[in-house]
PDB file of C-alpha atoms in Angstrom:
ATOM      1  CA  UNK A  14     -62.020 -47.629  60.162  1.00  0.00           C
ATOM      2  CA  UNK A  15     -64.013 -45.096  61.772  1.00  0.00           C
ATOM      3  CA  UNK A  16     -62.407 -42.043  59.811  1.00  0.00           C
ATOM      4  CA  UNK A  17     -63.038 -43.941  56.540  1.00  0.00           C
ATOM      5  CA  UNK A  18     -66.261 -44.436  57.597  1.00  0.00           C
ATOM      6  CA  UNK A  19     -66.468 -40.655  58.044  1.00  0.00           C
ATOM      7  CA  UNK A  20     -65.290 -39.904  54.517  1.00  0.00           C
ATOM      8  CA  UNK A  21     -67.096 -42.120  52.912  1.00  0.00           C
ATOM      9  CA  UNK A  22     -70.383 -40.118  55.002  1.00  0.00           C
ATOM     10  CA  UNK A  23     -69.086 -37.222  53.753  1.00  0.00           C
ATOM     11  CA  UNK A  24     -69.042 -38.015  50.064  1.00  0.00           C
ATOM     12  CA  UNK A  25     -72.429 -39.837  49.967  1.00  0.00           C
ATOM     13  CA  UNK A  26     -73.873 -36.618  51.324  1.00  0.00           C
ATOM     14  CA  UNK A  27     -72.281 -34.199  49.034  1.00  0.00           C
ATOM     15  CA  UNK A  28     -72.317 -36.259  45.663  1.00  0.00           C
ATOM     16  CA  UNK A  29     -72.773 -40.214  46.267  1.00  0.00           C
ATOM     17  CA  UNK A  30     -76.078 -40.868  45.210  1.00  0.00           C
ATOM     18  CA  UNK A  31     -76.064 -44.153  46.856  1.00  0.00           C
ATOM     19  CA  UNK A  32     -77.687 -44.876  50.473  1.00  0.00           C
ATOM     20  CA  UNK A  33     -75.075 -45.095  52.791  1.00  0.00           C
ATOM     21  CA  UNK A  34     -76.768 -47.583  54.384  1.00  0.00           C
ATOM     22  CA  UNK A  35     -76.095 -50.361  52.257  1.00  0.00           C
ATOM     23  CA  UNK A  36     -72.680 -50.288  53.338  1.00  0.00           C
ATOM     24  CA  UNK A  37     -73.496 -49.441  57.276  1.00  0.00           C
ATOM     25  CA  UNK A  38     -76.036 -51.949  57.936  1.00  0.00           C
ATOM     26  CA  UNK A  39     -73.738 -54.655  57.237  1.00  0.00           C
ATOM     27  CA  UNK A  40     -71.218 -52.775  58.864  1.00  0.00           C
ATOM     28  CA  UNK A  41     -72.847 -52.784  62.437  1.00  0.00           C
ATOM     29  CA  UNK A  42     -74.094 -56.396  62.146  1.00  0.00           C
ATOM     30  CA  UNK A  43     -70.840 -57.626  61.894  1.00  0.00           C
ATOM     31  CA  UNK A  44     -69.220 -55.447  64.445  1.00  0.00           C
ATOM     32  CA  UNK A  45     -72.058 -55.120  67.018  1.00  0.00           C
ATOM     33  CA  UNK A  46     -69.554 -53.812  69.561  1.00  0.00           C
ATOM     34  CA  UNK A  47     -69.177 -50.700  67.542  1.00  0.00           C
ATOM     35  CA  UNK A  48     -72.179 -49.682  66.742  1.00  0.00           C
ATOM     36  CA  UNK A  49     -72.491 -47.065  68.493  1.00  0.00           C
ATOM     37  CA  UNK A  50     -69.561 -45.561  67.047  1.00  0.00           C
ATOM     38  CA  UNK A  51     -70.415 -46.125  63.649  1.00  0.00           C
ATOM     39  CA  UNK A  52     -73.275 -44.063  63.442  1.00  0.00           C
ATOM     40  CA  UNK A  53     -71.293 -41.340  65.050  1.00  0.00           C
ATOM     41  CA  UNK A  54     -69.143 -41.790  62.523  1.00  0.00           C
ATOM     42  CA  UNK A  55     -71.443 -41.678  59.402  1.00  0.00           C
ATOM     43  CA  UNK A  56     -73.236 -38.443  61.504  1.00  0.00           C
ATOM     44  CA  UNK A  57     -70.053 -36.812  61.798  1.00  0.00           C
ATOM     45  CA  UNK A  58     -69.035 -36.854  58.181  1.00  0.00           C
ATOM     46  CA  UNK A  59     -73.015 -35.958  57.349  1.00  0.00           C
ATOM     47  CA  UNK A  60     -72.826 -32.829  59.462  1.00  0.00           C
ATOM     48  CA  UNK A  61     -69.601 -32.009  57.803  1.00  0.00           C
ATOM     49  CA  UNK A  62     -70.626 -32.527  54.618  1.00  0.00           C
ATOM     50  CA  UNK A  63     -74.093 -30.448  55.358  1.00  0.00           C
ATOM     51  CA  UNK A  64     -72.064 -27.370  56.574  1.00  0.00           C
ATOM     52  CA  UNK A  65     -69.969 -27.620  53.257  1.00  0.00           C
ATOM     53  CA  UNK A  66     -73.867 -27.527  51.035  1.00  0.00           C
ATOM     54  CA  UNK A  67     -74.554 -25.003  52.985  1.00  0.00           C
ATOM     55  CA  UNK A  68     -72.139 -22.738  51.721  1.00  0.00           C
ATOM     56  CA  UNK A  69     -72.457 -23.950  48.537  1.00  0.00           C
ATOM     57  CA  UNK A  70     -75.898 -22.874  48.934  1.00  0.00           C
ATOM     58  CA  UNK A  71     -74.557 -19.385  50.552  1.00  0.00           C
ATOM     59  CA  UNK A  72     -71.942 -18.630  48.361  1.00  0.00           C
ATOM     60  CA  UNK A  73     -71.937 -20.484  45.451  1.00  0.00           C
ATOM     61  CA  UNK A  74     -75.385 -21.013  44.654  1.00  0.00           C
ATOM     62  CA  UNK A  75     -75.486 -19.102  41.304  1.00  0.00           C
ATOM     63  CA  UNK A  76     -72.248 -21.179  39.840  1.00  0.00           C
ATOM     64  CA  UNK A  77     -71.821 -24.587  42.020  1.00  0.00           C
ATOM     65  CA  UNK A  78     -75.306 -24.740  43.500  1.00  0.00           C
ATOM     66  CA  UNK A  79     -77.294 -24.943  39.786  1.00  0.00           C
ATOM     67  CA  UNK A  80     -74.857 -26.755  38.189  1.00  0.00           C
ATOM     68  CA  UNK A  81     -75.086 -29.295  40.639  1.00  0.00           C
ATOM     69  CA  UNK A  82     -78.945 -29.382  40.727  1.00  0.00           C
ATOM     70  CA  UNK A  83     -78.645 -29.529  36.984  1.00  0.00           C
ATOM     71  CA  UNK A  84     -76.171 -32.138  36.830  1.00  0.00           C
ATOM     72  CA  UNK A  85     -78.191 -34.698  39.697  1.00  0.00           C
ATOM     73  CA  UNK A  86     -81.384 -34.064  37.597  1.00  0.00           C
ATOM     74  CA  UNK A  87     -83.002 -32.431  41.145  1.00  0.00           C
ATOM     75  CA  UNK A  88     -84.706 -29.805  39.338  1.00  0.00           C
ATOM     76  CA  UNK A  89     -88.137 -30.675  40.414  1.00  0.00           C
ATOM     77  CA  UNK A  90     -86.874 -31.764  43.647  1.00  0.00           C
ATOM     78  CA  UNK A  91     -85.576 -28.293  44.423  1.00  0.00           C
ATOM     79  CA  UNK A  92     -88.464 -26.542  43.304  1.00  0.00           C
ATOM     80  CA  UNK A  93     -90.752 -28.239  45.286  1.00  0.00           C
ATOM     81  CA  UNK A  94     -88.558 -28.457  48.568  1.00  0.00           C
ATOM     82  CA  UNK A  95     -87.717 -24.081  48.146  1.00  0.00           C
ATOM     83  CA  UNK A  96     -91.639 -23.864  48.297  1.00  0.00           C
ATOM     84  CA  UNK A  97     -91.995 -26.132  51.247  1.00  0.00           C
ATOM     85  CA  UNK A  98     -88.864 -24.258  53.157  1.00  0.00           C
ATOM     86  CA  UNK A  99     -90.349 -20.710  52.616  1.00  0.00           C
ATOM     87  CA  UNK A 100     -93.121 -21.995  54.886  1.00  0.00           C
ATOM     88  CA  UNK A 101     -91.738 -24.219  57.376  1.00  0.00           C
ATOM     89  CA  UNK A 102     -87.971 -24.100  57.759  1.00  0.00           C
ATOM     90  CA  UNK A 103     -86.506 -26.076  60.268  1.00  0.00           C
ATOM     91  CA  UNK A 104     -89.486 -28.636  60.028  1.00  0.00           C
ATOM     92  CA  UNK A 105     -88.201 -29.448  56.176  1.00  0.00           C
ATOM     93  CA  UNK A 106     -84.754 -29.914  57.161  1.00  0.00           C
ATOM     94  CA  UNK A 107     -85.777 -32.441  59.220  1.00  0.00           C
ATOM     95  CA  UNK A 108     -88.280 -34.037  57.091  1.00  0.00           C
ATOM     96  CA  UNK A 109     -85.330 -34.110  54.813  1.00  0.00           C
ATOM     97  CA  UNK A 110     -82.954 -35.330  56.977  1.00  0.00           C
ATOM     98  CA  UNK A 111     -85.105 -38.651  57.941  1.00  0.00           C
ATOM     99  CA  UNK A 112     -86.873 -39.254  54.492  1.00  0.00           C
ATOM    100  CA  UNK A 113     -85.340 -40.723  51.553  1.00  0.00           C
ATOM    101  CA  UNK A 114     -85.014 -37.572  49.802  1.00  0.00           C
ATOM    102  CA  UNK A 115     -81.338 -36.144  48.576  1.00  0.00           C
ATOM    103  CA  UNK A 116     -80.112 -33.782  51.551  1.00  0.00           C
ATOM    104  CA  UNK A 117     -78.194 -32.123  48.770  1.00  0.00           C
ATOM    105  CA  UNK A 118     -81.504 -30.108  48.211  1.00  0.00           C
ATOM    106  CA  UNK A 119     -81.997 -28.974  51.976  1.00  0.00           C
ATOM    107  CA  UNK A 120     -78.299 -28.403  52.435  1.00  0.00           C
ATOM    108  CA  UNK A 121     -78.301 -25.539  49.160  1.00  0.00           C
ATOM    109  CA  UNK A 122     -81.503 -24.300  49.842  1.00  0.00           C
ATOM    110  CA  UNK A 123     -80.826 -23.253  53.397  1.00  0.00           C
ATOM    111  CA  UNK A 124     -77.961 -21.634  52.878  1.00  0.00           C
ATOM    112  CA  UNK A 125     -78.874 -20.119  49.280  1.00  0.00           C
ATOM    113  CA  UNK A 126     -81.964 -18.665  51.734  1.00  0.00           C
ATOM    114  CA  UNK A 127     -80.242 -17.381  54.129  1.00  0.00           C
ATOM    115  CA  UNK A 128     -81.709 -19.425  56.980  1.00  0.00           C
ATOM    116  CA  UNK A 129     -79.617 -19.544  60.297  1.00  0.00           C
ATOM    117  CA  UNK A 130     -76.462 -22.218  60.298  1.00  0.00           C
ATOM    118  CA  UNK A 131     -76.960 -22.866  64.084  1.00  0.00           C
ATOM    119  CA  UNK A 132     -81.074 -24.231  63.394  1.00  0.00           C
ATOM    120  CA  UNK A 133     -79.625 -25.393  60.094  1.00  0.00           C
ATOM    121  CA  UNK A 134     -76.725 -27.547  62.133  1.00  0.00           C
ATOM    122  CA  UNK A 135     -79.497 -28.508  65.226  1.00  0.00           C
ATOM    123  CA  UNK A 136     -81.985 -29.907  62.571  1.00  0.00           C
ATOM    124  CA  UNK A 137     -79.852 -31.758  61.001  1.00  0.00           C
ATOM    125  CA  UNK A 138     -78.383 -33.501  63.989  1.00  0.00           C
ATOM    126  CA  UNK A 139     -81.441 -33.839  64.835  1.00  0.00           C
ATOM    127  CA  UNK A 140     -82.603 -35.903  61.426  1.00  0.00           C
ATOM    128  CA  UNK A 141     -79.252 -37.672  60.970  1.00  0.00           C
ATOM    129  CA  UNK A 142     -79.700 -38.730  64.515  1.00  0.00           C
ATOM    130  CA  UNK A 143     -82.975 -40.034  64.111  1.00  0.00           C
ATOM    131  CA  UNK A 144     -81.810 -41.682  61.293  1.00  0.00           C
ATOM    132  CA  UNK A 145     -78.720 -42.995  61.856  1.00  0.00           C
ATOM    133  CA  UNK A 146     -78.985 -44.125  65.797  1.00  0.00           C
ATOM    134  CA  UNK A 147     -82.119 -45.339  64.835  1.00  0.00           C
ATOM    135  CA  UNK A 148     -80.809 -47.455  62.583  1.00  0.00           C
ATOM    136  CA  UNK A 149     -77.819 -48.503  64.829  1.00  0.00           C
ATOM    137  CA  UNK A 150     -80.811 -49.414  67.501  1.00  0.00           C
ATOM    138  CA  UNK A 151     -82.381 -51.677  64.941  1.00  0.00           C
ATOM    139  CA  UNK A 152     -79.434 -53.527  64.324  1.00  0.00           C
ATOM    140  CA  UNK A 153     -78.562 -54.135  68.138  1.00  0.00           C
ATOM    141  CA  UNK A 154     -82.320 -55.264  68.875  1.00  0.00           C
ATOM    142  CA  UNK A 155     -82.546 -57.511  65.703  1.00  0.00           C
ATOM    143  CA  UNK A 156     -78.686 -58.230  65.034  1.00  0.00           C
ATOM    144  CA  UNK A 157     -78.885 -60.481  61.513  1.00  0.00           C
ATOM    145  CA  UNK A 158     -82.332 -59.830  60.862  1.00  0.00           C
ATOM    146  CA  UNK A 159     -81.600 -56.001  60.835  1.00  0.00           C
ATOM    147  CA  UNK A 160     -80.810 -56.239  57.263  1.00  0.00           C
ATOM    148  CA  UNK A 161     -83.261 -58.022  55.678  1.00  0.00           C
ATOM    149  CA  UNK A 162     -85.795 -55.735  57.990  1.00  0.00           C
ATOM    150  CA  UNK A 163     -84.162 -52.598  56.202  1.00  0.00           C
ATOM    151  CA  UNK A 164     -84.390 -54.037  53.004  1.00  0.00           C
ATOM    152  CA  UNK A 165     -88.166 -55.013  53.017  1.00  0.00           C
ATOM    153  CA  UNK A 166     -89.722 -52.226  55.070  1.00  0.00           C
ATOM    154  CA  UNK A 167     -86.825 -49.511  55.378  1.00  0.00           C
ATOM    155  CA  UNK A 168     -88.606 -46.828  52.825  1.00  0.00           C
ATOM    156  CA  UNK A 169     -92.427 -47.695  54.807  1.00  0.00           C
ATOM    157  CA  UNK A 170     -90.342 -47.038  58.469  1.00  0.00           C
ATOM    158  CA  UNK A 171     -88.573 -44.040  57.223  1.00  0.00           C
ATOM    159  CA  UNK A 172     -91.651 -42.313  55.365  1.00  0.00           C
ATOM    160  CA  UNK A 173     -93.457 -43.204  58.580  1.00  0.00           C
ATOM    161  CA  UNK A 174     -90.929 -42.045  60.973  1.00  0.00           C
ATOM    162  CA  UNK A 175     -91.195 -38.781  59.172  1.00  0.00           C
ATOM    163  CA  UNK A 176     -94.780 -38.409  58.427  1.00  0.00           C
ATOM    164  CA  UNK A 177     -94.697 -38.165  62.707  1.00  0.00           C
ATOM    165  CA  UNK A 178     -91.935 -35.387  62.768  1.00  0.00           C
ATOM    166  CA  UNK A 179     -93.831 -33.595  60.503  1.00  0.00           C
ATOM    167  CA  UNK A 180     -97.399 -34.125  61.949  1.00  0.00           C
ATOM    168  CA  UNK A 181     -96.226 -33.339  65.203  1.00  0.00           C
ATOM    169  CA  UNK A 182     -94.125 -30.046  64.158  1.00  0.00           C
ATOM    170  CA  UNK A 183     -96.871 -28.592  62.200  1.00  0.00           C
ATOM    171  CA  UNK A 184     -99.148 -29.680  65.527  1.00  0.00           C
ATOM    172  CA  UNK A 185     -96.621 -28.025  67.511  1.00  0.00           C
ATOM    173  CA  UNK A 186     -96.683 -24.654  65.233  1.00  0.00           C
ATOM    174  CA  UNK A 187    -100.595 -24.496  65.071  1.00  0.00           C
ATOM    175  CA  UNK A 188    -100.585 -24.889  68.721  1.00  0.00           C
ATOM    176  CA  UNK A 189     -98.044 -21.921  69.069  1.00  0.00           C
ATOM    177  CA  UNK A 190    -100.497 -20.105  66.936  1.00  0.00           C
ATOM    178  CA  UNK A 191    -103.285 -20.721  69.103  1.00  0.00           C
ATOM    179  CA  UNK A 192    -101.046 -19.943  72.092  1.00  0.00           C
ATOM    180  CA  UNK A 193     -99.311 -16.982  70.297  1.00  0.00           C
TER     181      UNK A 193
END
C-alpha cells in the first residue's frame, strides 16, 4: 500500500490538482499504526515528483514548462511566485511547500532559474515535512477528530504555520544583514 501511496504522491504533485490529503487523512485514522510510514510515503513520492518539475523547469521550461502553466491556468500564480523567488529563494520554496499553493509553480521556477537542486531538495523536505508529519502528528494526538479538525481549520493552520516560516526566515535574513 505504501508504494501506491507513493504514486499516487507523485501524481498529485506533478498534475493532480486535488489535495492529497483528502485521501491521507483518512488513511492514517484508520491505520494509526502506520502513520508514520504514510507520510514517508506521500514525502517520498513529493520529493520525487519535485526533482522531476525541476527539470521540467531546467530543461523543458520553454516547451513543457509553459504549456503546463498555460494548461493549469497558473499564469498569475507564476508571475507572482518568479518575483517573490528572485528575492528570497529558499524561503519561497518553503512557503510553497507548507501553504496551499500548487508546488508545480516552485518546482518550474527553481529549476527554470537555475537555483541549486541540493537547497531546492533541502527546502522541500523541509516543507513537505512540515506538512506532511505535521499532519501525521495531528492525526495520532486527535485520532477521529483529526479529520473534521483538517476540514474546518486546515487552510487557517497551514496559512499560519507558514506566515511563521516566513516571518522568522525573513527575521533570520535581516538579522544576517545586521550581522553581515
Amino acid at each position: 500500500m505504501l508504494w501506491l501511496l507513493a504514486v499516487i504522491s507523485f501524481f498529485e504533485t506533478i498534475i493532480i490538482p486535488i489535495p492529497i490529503e483528502l485521501v491521507v487523512i483518512p488513511l492514517m485514522a484508520v491505520n494509526r499504526n502506520r502513520i508514520w510510514a504514510i507520510a514517508s510515503a506521500v514525502i517520498c513520492g513529493c520529493l520525487l515528483a519535485s526533482i522531476v518539475g525541476y527539470g521540467v523547469g531546467m530543461v523543458l521550461y520553454q516547451s513543457l514548462g509553459v504549456w503546463f502553466i498555460d494548461t493549469m491556468g497558473m499564469q498569475s500564480s507564476y508571475a507572482s511566485f518568479q518575483d517573490f523567488f528572485n528575492e528570497y529563494g529558499f524561503i519561497s520554496i518553503l512557503a510553497v511547500g507548507v501553504l496551499p499553493i500548487p508546488f508545480q509553480v516552485a518546482m518550474i521556477t527553481a529549476g527554470l532559474s537555475g537555483y541549486p537542486i541540493t537547497l531546492f531538495v533541502l527546502a522541500a523536505v523541509i516543507a513537505r515535512g512540515i506538512r506532511y508529519y505535521g499532519l501525521a502528528w495531528l492525526v495520532s494526538r486527535y485520532g477521529e477528530h483529526a479529520e473534521r479538525m483538517w476540514k474546518k481549520n486546515g487552510l487557517l493552520t497551514t496559512l499560519a504555520a507558514g506566515l511563521i516560516i516566513i516571518g522568522v526566515s525573513l527575521g533570520m535574513q535581516a538579522l544576517a544583514g545586521v550581522v553581515m
